PDB file of C-alpha atoms in Angstrom:
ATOM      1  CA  UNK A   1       0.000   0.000   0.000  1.00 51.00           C
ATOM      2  CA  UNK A   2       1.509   3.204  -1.623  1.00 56.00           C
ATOM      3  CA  UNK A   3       1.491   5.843   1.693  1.00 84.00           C
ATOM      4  CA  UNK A   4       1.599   8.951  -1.515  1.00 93.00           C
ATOM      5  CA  UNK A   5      -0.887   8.214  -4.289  1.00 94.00           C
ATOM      6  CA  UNK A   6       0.412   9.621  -7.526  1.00 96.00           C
ATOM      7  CA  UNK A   7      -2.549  10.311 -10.510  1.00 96.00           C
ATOM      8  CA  UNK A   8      -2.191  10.147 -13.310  1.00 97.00           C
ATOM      9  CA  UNK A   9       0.138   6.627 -13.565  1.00 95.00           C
ATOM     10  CA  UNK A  10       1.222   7.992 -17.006  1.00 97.00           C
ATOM     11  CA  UNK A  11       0.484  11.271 -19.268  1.00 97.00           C
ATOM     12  CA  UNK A  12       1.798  11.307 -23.047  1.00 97.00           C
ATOM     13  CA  UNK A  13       1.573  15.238 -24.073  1.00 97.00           C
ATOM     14  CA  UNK A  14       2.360  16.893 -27.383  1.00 97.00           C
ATOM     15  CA  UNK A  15       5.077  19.754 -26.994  1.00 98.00           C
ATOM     16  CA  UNK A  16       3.535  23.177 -25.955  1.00 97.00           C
ATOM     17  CA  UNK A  17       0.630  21.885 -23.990  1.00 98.00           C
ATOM     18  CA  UNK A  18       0.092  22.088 -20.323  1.00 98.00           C
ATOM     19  CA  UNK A  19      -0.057  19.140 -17.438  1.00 97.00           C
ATOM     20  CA  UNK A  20      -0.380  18.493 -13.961  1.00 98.00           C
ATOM     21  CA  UNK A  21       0.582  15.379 -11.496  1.00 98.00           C
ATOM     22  CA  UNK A  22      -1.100  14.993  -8.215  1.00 98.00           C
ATOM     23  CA  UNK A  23      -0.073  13.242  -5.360  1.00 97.00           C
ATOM     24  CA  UNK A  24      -2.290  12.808  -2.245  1.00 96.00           C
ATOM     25  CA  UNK A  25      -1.888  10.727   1.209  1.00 93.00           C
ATOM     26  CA  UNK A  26      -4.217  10.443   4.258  1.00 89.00           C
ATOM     27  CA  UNK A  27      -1.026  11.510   6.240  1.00 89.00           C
ATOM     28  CA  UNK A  28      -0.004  14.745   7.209  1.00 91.00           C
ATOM     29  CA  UNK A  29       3.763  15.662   5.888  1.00 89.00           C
ATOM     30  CA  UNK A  30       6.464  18.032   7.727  1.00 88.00           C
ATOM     31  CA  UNK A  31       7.809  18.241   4.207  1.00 90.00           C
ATOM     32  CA  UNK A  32       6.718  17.088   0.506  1.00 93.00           C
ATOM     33  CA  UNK A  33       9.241  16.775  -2.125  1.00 95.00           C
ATOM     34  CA  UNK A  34       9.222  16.098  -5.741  1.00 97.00           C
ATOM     35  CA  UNK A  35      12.139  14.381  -7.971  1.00 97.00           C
ATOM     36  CA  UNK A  36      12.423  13.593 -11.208  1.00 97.00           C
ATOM     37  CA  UNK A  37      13.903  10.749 -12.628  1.00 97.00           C
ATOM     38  CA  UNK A  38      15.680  10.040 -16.293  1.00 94.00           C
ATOM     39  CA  UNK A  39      15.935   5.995 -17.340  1.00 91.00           C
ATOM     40  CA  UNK A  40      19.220   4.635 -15.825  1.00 91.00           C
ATOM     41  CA  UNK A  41      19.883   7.095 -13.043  1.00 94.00           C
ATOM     42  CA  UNK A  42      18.350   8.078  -9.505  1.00 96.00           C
ATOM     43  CA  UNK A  43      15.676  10.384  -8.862  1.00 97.00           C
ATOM     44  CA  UNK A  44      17.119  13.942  -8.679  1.00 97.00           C
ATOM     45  CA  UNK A  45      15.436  17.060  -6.363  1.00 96.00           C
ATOM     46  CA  UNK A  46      12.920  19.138  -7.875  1.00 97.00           C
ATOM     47  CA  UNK A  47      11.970  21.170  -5.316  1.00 95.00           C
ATOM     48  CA  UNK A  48      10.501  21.074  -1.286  1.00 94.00           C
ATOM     49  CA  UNK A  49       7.282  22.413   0.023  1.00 93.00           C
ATOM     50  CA  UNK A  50       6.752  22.896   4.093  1.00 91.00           C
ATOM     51  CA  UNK A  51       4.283  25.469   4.641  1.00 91.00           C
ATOM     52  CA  UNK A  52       0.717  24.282   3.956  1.00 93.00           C
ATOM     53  CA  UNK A  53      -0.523  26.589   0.933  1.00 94.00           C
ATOM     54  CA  UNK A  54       2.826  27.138  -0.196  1.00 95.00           C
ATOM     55  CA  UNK A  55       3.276  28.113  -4.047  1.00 97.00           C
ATOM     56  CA  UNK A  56       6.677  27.372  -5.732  1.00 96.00           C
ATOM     57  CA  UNK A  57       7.882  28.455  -9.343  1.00 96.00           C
ATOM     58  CA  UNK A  58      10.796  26.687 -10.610  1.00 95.00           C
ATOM     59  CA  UNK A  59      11.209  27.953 -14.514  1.00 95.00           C
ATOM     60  CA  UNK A  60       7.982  26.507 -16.180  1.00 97.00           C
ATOM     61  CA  UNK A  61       7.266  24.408 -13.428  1.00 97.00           C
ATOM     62  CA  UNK A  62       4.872  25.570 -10.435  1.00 97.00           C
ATOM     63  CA  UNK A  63       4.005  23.194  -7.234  1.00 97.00           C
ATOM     64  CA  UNK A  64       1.262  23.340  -4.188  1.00 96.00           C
ATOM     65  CA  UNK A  65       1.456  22.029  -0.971  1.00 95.00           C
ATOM     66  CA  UNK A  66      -2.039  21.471   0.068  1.00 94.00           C
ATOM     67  CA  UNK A  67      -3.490  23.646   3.089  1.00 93.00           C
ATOM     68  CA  UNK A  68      -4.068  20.593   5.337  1.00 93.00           C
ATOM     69  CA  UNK A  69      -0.060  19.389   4.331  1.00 92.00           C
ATOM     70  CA  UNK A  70      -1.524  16.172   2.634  1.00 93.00           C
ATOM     71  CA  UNK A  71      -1.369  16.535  -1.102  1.00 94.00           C
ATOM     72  CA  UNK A  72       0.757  18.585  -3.434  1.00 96.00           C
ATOM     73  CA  UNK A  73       0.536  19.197  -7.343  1.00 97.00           C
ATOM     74  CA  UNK A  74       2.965  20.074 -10.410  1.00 98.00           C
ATOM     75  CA  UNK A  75       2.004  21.805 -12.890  1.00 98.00           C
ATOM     76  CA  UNK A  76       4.409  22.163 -16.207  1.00 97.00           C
ATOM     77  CA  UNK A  77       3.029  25.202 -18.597  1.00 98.00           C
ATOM     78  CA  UNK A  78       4.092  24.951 -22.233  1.00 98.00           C
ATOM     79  CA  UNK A  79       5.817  21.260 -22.095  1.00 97.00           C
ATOM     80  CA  UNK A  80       8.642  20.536 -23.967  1.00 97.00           C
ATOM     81  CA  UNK A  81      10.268  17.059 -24.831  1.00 96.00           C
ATOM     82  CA  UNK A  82      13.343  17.896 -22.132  1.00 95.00           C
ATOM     83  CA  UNK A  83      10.423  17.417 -19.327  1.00 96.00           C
ATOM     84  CA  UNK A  84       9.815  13.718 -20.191  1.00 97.00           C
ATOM     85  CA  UNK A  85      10.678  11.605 -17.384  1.00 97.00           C
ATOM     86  CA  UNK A  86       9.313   9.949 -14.193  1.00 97.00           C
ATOM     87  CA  UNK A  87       8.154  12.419 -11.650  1.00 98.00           C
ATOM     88  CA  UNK A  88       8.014  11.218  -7.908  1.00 97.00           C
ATOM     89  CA  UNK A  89       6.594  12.736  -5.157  1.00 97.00           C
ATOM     90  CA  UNK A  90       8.182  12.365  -1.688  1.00 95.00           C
ATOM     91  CA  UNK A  91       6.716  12.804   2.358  1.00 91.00           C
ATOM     92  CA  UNK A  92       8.722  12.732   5.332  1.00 80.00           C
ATOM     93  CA  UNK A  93       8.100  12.964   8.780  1.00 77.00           C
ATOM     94  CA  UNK A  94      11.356  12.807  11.471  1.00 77.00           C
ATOM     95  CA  UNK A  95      13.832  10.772   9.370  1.00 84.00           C
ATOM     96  CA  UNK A  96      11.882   8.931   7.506  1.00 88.00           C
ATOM     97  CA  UNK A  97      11.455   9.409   3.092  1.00 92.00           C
ATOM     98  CA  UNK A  98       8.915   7.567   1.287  1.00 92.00           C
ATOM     99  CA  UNK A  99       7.947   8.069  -2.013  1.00 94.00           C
ATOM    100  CA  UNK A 100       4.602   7.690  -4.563  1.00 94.00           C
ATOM    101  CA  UNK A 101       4.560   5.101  -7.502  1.00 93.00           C
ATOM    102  CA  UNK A 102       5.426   8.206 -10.003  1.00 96.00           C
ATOM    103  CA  UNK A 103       3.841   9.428 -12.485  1.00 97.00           C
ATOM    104  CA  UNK A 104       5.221   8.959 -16.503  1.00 97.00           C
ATOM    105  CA  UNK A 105       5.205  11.927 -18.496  1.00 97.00           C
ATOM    106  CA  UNK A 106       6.363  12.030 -22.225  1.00 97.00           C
ATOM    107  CA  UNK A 107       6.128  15.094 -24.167  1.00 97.00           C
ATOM    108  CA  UNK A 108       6.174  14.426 -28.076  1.00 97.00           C
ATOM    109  CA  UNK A 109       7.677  17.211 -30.105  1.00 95.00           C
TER     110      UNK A 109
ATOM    111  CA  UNK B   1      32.196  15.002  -3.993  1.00 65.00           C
ATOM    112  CA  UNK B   2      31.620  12.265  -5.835  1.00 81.00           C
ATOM    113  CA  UNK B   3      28.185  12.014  -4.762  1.00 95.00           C
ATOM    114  CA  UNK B   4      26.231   8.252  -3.367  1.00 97.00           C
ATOM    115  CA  UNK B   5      28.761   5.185  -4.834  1.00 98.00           C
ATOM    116  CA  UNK B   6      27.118   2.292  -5.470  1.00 98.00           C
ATOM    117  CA  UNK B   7      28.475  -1.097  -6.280  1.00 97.00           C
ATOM    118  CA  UNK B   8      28.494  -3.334  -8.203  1.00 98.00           C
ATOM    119  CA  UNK B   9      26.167  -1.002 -11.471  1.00 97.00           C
ATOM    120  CA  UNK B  10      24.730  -4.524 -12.276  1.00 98.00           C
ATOM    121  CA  UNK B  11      24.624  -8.000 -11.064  1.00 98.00           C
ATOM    122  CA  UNK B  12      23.093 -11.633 -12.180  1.00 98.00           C
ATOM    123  CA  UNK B  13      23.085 -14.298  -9.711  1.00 97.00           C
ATOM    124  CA  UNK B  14      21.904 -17.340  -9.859  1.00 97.00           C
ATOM    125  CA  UNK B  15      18.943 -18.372  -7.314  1.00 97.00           C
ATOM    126  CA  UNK B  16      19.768 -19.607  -3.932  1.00 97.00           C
ATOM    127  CA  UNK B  17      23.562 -16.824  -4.203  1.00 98.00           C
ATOM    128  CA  UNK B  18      24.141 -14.681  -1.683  1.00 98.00           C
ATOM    129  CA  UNK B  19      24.067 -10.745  -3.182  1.00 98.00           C
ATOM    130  CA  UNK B  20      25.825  -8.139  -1.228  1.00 98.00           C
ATOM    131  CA  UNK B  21      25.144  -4.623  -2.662  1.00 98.00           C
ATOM    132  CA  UNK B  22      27.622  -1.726  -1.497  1.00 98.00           C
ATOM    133  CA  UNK B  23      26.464   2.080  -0.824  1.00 98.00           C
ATOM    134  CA  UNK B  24      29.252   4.722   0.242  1.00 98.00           C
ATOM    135  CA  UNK B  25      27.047   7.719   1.067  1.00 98.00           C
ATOM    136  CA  UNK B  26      27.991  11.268   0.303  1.00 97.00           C
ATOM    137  CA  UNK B  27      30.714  12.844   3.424  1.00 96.00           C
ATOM    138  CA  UNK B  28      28.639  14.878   6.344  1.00 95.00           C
ATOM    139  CA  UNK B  29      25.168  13.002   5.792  1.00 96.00           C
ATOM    140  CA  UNK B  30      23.628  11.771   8.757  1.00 94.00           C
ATOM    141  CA  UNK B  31      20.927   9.608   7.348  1.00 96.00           C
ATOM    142  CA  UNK B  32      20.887   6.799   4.973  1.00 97.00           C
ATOM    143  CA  UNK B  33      18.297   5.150   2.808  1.00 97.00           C
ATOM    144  CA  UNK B  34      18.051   1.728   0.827  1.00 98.00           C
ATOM    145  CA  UNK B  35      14.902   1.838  -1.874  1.00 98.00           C
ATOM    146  CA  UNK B  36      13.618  -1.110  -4.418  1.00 97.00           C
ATOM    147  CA  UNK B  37      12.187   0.184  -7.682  1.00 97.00           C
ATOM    148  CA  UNK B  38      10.540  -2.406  -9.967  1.00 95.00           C
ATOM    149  CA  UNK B  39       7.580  -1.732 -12.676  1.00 91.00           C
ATOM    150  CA  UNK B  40       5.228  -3.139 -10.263  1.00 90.00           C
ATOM    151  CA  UNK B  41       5.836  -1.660  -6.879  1.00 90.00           C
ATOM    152  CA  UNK B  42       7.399   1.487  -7.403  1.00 92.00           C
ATOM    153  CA  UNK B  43       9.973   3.105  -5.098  1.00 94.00           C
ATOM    154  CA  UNK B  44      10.050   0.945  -1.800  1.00 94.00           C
ATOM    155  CA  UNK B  45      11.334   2.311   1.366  1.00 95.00           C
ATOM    156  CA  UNK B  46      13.284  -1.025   2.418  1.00 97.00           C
ATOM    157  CA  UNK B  47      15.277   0.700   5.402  1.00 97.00           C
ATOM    158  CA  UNK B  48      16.772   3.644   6.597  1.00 96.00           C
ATOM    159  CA  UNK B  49      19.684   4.712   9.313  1.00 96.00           C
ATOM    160  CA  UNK B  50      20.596   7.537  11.216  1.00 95.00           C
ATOM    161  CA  UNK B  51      24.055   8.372  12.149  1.00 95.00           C
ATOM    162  CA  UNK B  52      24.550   4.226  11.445  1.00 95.00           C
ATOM    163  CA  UNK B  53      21.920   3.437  13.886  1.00 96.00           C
ATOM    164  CA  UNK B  54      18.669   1.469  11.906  1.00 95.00           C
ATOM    165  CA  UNK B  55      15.705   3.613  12.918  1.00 94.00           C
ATOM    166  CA  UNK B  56      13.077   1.411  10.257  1.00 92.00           C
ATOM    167  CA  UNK B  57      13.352  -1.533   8.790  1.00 93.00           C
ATOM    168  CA  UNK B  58      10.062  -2.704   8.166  1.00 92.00           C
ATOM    169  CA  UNK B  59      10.126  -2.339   4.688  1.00 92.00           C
ATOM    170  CA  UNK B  60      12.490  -5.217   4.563  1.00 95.00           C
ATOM    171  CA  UNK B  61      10.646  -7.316   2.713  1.00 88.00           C
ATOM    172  CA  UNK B  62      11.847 -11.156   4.492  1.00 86.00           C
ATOM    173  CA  UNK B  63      14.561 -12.751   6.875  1.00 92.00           C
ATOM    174  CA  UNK B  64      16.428 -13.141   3.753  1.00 96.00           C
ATOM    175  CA  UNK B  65      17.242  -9.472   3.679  1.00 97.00           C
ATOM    176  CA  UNK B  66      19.881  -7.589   6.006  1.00 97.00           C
ATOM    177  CA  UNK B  67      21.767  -4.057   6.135  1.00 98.00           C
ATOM    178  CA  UNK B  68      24.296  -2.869   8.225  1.00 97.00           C
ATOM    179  CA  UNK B  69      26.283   0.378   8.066  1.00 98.00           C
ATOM    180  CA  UNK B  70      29.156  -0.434  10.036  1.00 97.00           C
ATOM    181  CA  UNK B  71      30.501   3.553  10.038  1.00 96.00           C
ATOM    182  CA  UNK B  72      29.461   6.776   8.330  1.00 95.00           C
ATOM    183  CA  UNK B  73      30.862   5.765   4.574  1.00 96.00           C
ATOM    184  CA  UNK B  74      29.724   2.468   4.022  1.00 97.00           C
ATOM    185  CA  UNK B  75      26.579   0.242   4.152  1.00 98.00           C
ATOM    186  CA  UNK B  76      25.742  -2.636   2.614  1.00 98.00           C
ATOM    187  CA  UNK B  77      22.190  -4.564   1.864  1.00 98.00           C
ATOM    188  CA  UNK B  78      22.356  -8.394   1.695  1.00 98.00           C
ATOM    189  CA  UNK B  79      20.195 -10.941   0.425  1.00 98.00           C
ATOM    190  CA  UNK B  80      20.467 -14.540   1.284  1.00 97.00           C
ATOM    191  CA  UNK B  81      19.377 -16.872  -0.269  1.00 97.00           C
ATOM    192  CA  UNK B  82      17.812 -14.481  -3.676  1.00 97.00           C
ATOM    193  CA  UNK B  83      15.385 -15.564  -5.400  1.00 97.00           C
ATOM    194  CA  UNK B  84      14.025 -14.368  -8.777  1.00 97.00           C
ATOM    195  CA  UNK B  85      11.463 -11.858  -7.158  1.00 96.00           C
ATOM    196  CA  UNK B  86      14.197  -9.845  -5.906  1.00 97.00           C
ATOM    197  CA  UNK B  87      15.282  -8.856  -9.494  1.00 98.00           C
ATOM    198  CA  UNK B  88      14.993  -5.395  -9.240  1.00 98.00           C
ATOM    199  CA  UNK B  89      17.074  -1.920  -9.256  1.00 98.00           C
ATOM    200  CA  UNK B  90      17.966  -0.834  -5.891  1.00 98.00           C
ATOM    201  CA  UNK B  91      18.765   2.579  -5.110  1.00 98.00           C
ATOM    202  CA  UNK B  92      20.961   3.877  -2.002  1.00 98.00           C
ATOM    203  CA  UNK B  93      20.660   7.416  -0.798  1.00 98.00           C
ATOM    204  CA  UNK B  94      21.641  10.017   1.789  1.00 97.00           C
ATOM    205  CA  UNK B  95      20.882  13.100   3.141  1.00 96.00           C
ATOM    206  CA  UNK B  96      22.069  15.618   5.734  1.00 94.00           C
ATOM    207  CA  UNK B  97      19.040  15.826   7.655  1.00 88.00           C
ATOM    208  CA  UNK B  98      15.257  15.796   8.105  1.00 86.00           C
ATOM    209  CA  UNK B  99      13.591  17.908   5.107  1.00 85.00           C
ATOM    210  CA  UNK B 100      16.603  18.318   3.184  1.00 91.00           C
ATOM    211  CA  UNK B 101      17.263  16.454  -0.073  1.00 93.00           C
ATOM    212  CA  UNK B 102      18.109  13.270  -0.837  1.00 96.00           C
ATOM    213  CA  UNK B 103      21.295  12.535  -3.195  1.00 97.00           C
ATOM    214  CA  UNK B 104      20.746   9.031  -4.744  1.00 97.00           C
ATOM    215  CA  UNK B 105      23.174   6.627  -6.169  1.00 97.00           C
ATOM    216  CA  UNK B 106      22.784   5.221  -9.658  1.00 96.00           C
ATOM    217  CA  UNK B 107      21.563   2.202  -8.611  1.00 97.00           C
ATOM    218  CA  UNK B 108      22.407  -1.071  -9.033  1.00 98.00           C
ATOM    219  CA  UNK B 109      20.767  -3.851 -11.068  1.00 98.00           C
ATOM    220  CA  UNK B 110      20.151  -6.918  -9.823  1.00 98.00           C
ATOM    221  CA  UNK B 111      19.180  -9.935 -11.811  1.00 98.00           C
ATOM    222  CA  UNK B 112      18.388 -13.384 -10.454  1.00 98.00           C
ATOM    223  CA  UNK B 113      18.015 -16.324 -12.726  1.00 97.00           C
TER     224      UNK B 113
END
């Protein structure tokens, strides 16, 4: 049993059109991260959310931390093919990092 | 820094082996994770340390797996005996503290036939 649900499982995009990933849990997180992840290597930081309501803009990419610190979106304006990948969301509470199932994204040119 | 080592990149074993997989976290990191990624399951949280003390290991999946992290630049994740359901990649990473990010390794990817 996944602790961070991830929706959609996958998302195939043409270039120039918009998306967003959601990931929700019952739990409530002192943190939520999201990582990205490129076939043959290790998920790599995105970004981290820690205040409920928070709004972050990284470039083309924006992500919410939910009010109530359980769920957090991405949103990607004006995809390009570089922003294919696997995109995982992440919750921690004291030491402890667990992740969602990911969510596939390919963006054809 | 070299960032999280990993070792061996890949490995096949034949069922009923012993596997030993090798993690040398990045220098100042106090914590310590070991993940499974397959199709099915995702990223599994199989254990974690802090300052080489387990604090969870419940996502250790049987008896037939085992970590240690003897000091603060090595750990290792063994299985004995594998079996074919334990083909997967598995990831080590680290981290300096609670909240901050995690630096993974590339992974290693284990095969058993």
């Amino acid at each position: 049993t996944q602790l961070l649900e991830q929706s959609p499982q996958f998302l195939s995009i043409q270039e120039g059109e918009n998306l967003t990933v959601y990931c929700n849990s019952s739990s409530v997180f002192s943190s939520l991260q999201w990582y990205r992840q490129e076939p043959g290597e290790g998920p790599v930081l995105l970004v981290t959310v820690v205040t409920g309501g928070e709004v972050k803009k990284l470039k083309r990419l924006t992500f919410q931390f939910g009010d109530a610190r359980k769920d957090s979106s991405l949103h990607i304006t004006a995809a390009q093919p570089g922003d294919t990948g696997l995109y995982l969301c992440a919750g921690g509470n004291d030491y402890k990092l667990s992740f969602g199932a990911g969510t596939t994204v390919t963006v054809r040119a | 820094d070299a960032g999280v080592i990993q070792s061996p990149r890949h490995e096949v074993t034949e069922m009923g082996q012993e596997v030993t997989l090798r993690c040398k976290p990045i220098s100042g990191h106090n914590s310590l994770f070991w993940y499974r990624q397959t199709m099915m399951r995702g990223l599994e949280l199989l254990i974690y340390f802090n300052n080489n003390v387990p604090i969870d290991d419940s996502g250790m999946p049987e008896d037939r797996f085992s970590a240690k992290m003897p000091n603060a630049s090595f750990s290792t994740l063994k299985i004995q005996p594998s079996e074919p359901r334990d083909s997967a990649v598995y990831f080590c990473a680290s981290r300096r503290g609670r909240g901050t990010e995690a630096f993974f390794g590339q992974g290693t990817r284990l095969t058993v036939v």
